[in-house]
CSV table of C-alpha atoms and ligand atoms in Angstrom, one decimal:
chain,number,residue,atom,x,y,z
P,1,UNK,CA,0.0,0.0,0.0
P,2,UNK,CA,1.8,3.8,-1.1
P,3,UNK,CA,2.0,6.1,1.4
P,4,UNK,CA,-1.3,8.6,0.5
P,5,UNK,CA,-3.5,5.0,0.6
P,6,UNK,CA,-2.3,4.4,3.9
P,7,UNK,CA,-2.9,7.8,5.2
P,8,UNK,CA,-6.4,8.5,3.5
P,9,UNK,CA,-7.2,4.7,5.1
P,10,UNK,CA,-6.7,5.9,8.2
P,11,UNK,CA,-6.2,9.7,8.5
P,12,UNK,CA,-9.5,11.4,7.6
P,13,UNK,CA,-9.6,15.0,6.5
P,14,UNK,CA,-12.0,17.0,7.9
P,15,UNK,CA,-14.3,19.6,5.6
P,16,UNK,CA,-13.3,22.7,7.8
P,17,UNK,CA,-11.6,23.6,11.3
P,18,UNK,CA,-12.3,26.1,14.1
P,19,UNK,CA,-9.8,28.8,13.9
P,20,UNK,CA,-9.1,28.2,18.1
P,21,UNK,CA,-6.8,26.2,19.6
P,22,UNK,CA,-8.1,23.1,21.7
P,23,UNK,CA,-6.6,24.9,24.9
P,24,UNK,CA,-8.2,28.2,24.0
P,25,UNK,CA,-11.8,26.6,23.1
P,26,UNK,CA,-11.2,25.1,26.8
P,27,UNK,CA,-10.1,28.0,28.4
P,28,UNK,CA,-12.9,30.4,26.7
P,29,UNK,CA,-15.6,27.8,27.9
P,30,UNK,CA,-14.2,28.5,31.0
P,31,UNK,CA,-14.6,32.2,31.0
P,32,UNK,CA,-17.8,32.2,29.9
P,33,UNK,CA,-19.3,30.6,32.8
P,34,UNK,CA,-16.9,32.2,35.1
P,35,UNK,CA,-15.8,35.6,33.5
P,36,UNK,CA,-17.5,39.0,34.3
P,37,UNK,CA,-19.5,39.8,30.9
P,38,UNK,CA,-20.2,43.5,30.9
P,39,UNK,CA,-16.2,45.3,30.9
P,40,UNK,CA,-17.1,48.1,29.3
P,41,UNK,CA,-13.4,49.6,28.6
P,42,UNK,CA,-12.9,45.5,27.1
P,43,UNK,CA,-15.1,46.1,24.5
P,44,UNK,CA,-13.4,49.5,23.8
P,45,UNK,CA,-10.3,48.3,23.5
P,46,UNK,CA,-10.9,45.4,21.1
P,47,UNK,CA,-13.4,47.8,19.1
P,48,UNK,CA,-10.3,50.4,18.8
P,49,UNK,CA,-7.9,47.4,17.8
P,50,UNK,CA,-10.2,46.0,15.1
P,51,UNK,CA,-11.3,49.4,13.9
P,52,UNK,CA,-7.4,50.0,13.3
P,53,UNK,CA,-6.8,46.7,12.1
P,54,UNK,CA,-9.3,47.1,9.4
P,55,UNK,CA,-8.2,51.0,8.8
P,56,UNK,CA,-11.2,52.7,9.9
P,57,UNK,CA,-12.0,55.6,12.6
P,58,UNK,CA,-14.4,53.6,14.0
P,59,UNK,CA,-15.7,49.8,15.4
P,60,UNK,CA,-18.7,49.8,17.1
P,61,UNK,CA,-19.4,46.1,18.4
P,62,UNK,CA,-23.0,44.5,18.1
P,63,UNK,CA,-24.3,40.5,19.3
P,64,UNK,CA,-24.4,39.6,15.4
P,65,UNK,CA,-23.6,40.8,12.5
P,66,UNK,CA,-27.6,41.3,11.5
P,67,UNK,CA,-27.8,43.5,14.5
P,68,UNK,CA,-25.2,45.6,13.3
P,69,UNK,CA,-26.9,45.7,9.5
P,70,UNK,CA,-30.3,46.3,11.5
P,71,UNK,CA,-29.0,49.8,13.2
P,72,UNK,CA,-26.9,50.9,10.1
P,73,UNK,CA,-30.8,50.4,8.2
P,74,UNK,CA,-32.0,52.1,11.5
P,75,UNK,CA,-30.1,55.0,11.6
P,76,UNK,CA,-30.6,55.8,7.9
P,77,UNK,CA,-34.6,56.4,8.8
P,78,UNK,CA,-35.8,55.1,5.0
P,79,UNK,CA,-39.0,55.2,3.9
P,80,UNK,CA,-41.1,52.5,4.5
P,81,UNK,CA,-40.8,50.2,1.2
P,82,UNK,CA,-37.6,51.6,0.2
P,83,UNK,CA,-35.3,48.8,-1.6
P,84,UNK,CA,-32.1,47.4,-0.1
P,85,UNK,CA,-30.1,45.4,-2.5
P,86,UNK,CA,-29.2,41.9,-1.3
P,87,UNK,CA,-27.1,38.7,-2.3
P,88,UNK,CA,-29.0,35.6,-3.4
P,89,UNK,CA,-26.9,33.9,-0.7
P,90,UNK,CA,-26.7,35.1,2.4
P,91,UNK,CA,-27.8,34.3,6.1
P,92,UNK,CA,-31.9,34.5,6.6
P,93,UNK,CA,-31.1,37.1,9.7
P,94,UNK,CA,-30.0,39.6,7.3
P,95,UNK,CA,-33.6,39.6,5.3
P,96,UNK,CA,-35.1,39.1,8.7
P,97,UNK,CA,-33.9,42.7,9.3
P,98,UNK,CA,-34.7,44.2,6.0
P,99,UNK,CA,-38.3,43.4,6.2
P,100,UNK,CA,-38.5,43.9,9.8
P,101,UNK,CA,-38.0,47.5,9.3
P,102,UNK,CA,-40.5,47.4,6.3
P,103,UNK,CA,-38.0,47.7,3.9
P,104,UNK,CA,-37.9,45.5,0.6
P,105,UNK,CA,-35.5,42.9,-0.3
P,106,UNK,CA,-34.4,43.0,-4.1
P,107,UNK,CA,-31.6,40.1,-5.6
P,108,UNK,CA,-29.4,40.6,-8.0
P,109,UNK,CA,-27.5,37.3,-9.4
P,110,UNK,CA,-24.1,36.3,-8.7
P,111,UNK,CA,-21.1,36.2,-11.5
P,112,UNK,CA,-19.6,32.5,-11.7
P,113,UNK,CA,-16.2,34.1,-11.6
P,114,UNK,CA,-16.2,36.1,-8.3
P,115,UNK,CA,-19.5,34.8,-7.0
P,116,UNK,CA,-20.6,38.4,-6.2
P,117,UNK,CA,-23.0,40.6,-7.6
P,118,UNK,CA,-23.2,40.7,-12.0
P,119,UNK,CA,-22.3,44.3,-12.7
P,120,UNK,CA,-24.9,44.1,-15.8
P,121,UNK,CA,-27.8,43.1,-13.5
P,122,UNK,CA,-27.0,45.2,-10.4
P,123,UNK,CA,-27.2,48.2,-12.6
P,124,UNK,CA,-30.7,47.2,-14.1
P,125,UNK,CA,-32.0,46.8,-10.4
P,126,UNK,CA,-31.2,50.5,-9.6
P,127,UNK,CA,-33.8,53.2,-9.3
P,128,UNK,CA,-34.5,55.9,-7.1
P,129,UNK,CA,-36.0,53.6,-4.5
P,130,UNK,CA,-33.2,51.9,-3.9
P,131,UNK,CA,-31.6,53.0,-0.9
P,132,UNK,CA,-29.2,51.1,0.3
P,133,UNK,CA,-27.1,48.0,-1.3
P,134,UNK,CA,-25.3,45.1,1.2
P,135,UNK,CA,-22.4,43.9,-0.8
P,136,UNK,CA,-21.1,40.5,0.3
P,137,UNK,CA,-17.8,38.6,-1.1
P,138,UNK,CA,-18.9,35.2,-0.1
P,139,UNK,CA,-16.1,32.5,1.2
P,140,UNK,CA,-12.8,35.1,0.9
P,141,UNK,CA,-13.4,35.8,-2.9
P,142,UNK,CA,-12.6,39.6,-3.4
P,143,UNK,CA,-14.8,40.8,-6.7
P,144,UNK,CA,-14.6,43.9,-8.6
P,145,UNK,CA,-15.3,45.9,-5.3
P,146,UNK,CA,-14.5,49.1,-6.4
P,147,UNK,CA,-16.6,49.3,-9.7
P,148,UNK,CA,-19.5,47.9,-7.8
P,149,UNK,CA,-19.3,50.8,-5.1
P,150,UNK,CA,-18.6,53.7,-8.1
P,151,UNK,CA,-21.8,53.0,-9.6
P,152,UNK,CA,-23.9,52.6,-6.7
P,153,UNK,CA,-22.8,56.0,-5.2
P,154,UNK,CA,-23.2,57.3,-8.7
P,155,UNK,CA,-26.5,56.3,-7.8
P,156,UNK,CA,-27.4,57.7,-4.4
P,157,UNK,CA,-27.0,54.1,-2.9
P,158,UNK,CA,-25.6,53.9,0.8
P,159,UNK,CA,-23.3,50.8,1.0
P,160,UNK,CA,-22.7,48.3,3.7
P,161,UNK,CA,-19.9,45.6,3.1
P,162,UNK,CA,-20.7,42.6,4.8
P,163,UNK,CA,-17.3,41.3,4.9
P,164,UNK,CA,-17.8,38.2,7.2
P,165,UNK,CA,-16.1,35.7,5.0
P,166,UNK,CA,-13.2,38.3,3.8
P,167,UNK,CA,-11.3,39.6,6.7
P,168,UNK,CA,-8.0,40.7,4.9
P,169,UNK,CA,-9.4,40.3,1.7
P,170,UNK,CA,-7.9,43.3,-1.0
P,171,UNK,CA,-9.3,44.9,-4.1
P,172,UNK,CA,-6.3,46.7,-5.9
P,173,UNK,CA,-4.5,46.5,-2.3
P,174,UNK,CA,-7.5,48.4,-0.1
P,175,UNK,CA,-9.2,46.5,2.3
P,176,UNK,CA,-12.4,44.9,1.5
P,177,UNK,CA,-14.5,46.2,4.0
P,178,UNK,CA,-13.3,49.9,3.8
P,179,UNK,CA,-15.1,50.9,0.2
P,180,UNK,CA,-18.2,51.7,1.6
P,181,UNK,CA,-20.3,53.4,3.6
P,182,UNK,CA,-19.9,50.9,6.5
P,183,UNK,CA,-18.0,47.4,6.8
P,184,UNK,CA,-19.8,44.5,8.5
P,185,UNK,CA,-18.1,41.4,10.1
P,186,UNK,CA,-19.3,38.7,11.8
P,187,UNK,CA,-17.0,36.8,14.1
P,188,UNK,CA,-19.2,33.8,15.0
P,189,UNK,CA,-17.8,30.1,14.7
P,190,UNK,CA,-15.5,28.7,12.0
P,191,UNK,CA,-15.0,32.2,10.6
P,192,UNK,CA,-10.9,33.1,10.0
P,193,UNK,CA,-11.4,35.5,13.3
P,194,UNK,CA,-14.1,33.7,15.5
P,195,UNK,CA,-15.1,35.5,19.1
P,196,UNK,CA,-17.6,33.2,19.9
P,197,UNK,CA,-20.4,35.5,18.1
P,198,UNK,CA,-20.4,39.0,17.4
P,199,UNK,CA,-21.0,41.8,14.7
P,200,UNK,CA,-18.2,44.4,14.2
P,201,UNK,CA,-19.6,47.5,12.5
P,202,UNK,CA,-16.6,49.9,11.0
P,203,UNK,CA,-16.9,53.2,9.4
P,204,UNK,CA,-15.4,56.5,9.1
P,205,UNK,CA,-18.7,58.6,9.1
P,206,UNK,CA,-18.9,60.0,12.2
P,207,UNK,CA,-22.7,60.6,11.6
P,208,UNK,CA,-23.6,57.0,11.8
P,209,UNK,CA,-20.6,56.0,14.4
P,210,UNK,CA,-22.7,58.2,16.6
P,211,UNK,CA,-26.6,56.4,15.9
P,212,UNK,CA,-24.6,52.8,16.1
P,213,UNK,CA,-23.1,54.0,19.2
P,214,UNK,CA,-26.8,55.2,20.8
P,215,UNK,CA,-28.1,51.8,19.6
P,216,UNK,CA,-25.8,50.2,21.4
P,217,UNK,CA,-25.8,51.9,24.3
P,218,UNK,CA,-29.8,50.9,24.5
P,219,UNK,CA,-28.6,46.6,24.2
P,220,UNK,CA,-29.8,45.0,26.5
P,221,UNK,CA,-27.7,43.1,29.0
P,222,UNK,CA,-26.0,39.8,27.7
P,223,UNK,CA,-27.5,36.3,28.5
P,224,UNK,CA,-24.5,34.4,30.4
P,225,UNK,CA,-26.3,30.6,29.2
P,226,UNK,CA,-26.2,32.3,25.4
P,227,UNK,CA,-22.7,32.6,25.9
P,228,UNK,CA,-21.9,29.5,27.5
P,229,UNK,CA,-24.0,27.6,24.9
P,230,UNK,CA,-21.8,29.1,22.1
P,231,UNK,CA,-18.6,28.7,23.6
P,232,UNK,CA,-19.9,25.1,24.2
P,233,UNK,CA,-20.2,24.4,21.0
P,234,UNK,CA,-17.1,25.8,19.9
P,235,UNK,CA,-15.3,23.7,22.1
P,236,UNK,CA,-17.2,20.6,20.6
P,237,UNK,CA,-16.9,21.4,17.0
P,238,UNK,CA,-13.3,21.9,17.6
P,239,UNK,CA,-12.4,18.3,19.6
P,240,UNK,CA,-14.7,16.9,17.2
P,241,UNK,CA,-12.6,18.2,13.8
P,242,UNK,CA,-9.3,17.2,15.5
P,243,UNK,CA,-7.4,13.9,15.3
P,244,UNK,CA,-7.3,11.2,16.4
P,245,UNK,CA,-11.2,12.4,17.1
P,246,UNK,CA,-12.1,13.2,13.2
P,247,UNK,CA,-10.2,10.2,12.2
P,248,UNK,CA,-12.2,8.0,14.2
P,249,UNK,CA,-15.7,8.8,15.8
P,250,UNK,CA,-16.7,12.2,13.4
P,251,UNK,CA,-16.1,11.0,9.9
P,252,UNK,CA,-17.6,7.3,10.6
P,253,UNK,CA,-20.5,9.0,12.4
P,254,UNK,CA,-21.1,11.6,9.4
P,255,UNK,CA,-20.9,8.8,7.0
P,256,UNK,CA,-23.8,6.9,8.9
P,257,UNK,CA,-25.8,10.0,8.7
P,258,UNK,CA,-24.9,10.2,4.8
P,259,UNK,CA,-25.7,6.8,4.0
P,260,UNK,CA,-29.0,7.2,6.2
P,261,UNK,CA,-30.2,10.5,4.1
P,262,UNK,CA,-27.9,12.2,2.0
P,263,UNK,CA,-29.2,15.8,2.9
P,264,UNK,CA,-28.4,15.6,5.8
P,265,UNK,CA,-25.1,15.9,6.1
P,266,UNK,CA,-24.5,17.9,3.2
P,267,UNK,CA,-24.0,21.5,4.7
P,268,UNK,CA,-20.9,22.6,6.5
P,269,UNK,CA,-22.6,23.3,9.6
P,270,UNK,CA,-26.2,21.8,9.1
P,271,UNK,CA,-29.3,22.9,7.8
P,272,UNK,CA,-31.5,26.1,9.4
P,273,UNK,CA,-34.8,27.1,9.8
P,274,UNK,CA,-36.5,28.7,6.8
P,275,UNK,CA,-39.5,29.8,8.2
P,276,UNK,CA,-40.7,33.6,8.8
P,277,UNK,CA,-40.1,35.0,12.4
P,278,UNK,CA,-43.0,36.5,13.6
P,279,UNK,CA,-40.6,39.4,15.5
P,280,UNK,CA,-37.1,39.4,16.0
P,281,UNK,CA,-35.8,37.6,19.1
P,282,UNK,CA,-34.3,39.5,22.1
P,283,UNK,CA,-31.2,37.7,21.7
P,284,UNK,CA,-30.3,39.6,19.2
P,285,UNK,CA,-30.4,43.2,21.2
P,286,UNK,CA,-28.2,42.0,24.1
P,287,UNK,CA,-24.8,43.1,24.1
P,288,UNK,CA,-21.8,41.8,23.3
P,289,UNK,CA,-19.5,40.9,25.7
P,290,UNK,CA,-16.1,41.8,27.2
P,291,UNK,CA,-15.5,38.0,27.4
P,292,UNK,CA,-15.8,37.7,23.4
P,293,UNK,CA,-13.8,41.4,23.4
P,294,UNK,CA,-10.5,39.4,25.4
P,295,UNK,CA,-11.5,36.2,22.8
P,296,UNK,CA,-10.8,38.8,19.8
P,297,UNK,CA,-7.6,40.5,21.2
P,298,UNK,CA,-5.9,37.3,21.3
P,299,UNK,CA,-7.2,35.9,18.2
P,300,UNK,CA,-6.8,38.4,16.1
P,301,UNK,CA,-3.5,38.4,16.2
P,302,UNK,CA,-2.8,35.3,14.6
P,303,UNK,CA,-5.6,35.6,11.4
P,304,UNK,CA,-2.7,36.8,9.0
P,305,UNK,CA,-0.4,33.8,9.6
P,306,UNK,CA,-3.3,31.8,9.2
P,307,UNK,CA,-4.7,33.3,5.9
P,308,UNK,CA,-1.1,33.1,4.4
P,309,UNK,CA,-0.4,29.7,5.1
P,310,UNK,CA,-4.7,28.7,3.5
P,311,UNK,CA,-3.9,31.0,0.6
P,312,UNK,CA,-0.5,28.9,0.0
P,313,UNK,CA,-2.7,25.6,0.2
P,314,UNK,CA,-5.5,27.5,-2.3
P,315,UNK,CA,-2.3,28.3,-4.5
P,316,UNK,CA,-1.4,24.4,-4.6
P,317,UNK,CA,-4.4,22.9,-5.4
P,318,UNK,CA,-5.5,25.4,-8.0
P,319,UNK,CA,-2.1,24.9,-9.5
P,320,UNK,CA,-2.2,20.9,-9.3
P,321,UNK,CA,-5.6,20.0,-10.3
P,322,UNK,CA,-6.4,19.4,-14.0
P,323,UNK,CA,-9.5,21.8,-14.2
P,324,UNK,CA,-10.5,24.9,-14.9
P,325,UNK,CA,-13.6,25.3,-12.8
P,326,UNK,CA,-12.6,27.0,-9.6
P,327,UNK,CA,-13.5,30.8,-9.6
P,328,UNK,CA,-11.1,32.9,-11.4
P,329,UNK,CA,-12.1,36.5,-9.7
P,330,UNK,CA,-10.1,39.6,-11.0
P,331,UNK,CA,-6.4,40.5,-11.7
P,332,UNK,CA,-6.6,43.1,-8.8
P,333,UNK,CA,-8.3,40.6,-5.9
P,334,UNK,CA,-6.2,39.5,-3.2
P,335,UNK,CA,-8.8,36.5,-2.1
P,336,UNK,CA,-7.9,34.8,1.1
P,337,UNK,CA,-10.0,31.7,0.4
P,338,UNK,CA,-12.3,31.5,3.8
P,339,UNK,CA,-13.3,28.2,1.6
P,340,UNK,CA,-12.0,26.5,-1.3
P,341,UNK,CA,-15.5,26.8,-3.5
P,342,UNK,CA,-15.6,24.3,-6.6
P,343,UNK,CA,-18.8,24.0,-8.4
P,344,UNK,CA,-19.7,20.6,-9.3
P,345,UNK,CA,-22.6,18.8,-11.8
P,346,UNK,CA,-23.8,17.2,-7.9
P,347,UNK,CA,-23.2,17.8,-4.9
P,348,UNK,CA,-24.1,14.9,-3.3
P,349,UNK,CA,-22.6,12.7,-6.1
P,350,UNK,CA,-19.1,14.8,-5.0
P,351,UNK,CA,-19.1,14.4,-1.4
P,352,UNK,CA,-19.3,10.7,-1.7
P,353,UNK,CA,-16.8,10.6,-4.2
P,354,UNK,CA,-14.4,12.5,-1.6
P,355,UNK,CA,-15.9,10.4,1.4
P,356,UNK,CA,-14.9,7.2,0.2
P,357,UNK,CA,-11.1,8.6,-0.1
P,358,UNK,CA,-10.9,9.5,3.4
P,359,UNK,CA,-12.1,13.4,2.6
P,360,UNK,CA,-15.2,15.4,3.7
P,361,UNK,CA,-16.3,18.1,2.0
P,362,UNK,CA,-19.9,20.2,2.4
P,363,UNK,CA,-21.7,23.0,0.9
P,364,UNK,CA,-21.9,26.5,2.2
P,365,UNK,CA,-24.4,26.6,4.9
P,366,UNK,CA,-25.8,30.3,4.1
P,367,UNK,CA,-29.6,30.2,2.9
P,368,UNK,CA,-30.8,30.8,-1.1
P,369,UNK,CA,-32.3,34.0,0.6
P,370,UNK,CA,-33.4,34.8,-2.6
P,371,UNK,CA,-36.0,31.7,-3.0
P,372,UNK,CA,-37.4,31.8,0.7
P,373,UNK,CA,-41.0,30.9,0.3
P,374,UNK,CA,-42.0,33.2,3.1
P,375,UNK,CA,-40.3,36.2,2.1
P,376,UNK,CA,-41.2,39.3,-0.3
P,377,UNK,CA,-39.8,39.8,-3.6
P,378,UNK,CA,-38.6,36.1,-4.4
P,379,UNK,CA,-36.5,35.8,-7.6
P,380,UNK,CA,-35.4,32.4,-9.3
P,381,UNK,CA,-31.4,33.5,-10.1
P,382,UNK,CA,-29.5,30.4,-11.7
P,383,UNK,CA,-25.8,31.2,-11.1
P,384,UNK,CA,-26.6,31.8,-7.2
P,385,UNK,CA,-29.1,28.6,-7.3
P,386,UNK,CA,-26.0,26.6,-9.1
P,387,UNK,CA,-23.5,27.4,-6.6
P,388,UNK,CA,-26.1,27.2,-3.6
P,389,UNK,CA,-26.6,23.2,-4.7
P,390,UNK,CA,-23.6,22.5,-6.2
P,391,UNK,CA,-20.8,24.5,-5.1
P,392,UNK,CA,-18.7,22.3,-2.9
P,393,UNK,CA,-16.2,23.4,-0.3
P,394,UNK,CA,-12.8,21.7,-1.2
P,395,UNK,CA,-10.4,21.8,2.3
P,396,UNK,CA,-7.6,23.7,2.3
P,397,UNK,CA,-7.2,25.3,6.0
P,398,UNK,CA,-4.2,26.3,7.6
P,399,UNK,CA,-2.6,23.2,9.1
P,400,UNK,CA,-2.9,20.8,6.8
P,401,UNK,CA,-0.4,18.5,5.6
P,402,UNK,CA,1.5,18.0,2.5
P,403,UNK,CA,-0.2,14.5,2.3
P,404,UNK,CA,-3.0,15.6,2.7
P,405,UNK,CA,-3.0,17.8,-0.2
P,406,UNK,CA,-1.8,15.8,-2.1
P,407,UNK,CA,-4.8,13.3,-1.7
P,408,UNK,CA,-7.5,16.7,-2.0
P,409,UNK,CA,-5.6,16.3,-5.5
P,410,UNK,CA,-5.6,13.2,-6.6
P,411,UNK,CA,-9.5,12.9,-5.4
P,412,UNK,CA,-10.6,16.3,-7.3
P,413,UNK,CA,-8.8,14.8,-10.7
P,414,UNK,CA,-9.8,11.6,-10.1
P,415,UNK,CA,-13.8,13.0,-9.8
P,416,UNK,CA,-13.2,14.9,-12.9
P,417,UNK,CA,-11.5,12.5,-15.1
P,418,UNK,CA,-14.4,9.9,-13.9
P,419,UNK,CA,-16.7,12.7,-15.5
P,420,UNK,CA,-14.9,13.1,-18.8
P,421,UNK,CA,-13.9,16.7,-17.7
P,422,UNK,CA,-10.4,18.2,-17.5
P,423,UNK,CA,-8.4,21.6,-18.0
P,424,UNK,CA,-8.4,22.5,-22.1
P,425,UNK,CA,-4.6,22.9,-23.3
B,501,PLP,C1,-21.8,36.5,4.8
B,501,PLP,C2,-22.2,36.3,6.2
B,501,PLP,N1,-22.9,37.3,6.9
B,501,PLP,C3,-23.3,37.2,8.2
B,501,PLP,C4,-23.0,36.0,8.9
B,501,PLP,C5,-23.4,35.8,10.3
B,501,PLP,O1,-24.0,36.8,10.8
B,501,PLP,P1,-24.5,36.8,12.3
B,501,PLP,O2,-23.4,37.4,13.1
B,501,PLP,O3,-25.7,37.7,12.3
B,501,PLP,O4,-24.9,35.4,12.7
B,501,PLP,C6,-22.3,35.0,8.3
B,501,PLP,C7,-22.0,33.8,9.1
B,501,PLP,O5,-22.2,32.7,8.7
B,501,PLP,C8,-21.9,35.1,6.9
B,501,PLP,O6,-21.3,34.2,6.3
């Protein structure tokens, strides 16, 4: 038996990791039950570190990242109906806002090359009701952010960046996050700087700085067992994608679940509620805490060695598989790759292909916001229902091993040359 047989016959590789160490997903379980939760001058400090970080004046800190977008939309007062421009792909929480506040959610469909907004179709949706658009560069994919903010301002649109899955990400070497109005990121679990929850609003308009900070100031006290229940999680998602644990209890038990029904373990972190919330639930208007400010001091100082050493793994498997099918973004992006996105012809079809050579792989768990059945303004887009079904998240986090890339390789050809398809030339 060669080497990569023996490893993938026992070494499994997980579809994604928590960006903690085991010892710090302890120790932060820890403070959560035992640490004070409301340190105000905490929150400052790590709100002034991230605000610099990201080269902004400001940082104001929120519970989520959809209560963040909610007091941005808040502190604009819009007119009831008025249109905010939306990704087809997105979390639910973020249209839960939008139509809280009586606006209207409007889609525009994604480009297969940066898996952002089509420049074409964005500029059909505008007209003077369209208030405000919520540009997102989904799993560390930077697209052609600057051409998208030029013509919405043209336009008299406000623009958020929802930078969740592109922390570090460049367009033309500025930071993705700092082209428009206001930069939104969400550090909850798995992302490249996780803080146990948490939405980090940036901005240098000193108007809004000031309504975000009011809102903020009216949260309402946080909920210790929300915290502990997050950090417990954390803590078992992260035993549970480390060895020997993956190797032996995680991947068998996902495989049961796969070979039981399919669906169900075909998202990275699960499947989520699609229905309607009747109002928006109080745990989204507590605040956030100093214990999750001291979790993002620490952490954040490690995101850039992380993200090199992903982007060299992305750079390796691009360059070693025999296809042509991995986005291709712009000359100018600097993409750090949150996830390794490869559309496929099935999903399911792919992660069984991978499974049985030791390799899990999933989907993006964000929501086809665009086709929830509940929701206004629903709008069948193929590029974002293609990627939504089919687009599957290769590995390629920080610490894996030579070996281990070299048997993501060897599966990804192997699925494509089964299928007749390789690179032309
Ligand atoms: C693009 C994007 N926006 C927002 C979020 C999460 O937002 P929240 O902090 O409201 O859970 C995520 C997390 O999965 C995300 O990927």
């Amino acid at each position: 038996m060669k080497k990569d047989e023996m490893n993938s016959f026992l070494k499994k590789i997980p579809r994604g990791v928590i960006y903690h160490k085991v010892t710090d997903s302890v120790r932060y379980f820890l403070a959560s039950m035992l640490a004070p939760l409301h340190r105000k001058e905490k929150v400052i400090e790590f709100e002034n570190i991230f605000a610099s970080y990201c080269e902004r004046k400001y940082c104001v800190a929120f519970p989520f990242a959809r209560t963040a977008i909610y007091f941005v939309l808040k502190a604009l007062d819009l007119p009831k109906g008025a249109e905010v421009i939306l990704p087809p792909i997105t979390i639910k929480g973020i249209v839960d806002v939008v139509v809280d506040l009586g606006l209207t959610p409007v889609y525009v469909d994604l480009d297969v090359e940066t898996i952002n907004f089509r420049l074409d179709q964005l500029r059909e949706k505008l007209n003077p009701n369209v208030k405000v658009a919520i540009i997102t560069p989904l799993f560390g994919l930077v697209p052609d952010v600057s051409a998208m903010v030029a013509l919405l301002k043209a336009n008299g649109v406000f623009v958020i960046e929802d930078f969740s899955q592109c922390l570090n990400g460049r367009y033309d070497n500025k930071r993705v996050g700092t082209f428009g109005d206001v930069g939104i990121y969400s550090a909850s679990s798995i992302k490249t700087l996780d803080t146990l929850g948490g939405g980090l609003a940036i901005t240098d308009d000193q108007v809004v700085h000031d309504r975000l900070r009011n809102a903020q100031a009216g949260l309402m006290p946080a909920r210790r067992t929300a915290l502990i229940k997050k950090a417990w999680v954390n803590l078992i998602r992260n035993v549970a994608t480390s060895e020997p644990v993956f190797s032996f209890l995680t991947f068998p038990v996902l495989q049961l679940i796969r070979q039981r029904n399919p669906e169900a373990a075909l998202k990275q972190t699960g499947h989520r509620d699609k229905g309607r919330l009747a109002t928006l639930p109080l745990l989204w208007f507590c605040r956030y805490t100093s214990v999750q400010a001291q979790i993002g001091i620490e952490q954040i100082k490690g995101v850039i060695a992380q993200d090199a050493a992903r982007v060299a793994n992305v750079e390796f498997l691009k360059a070693s598989c025999e296809i042509d099918d991995f986005p291709k973004t712009t000359q100018e992006s600097r993409n750090v790759y949150w996830q390794l996105i490869l559309p496929v012809s099935n999903a399911l079809e792919a992660q069984a292909y991978f499974a049985k050579r030791g390799i899990d792989s999933a989907t993006s768990s964000l929501e086809l916001v665009c086709a929830l059945k509940d929701y206004p303004n629903r709008a069948d887009l193929q590029t974002a229902q293609r990627i939504y079904r089919n687009g599957i998240f290769i590995p390629c986090f920080p610490h894996l091993s030579q070996s281990d890339m070299r048997r993501i390789v060897m599966a990804v050809n192997g699925y494509f040359q089964e299928r007749g398809h390789a690179k032309e030339g």
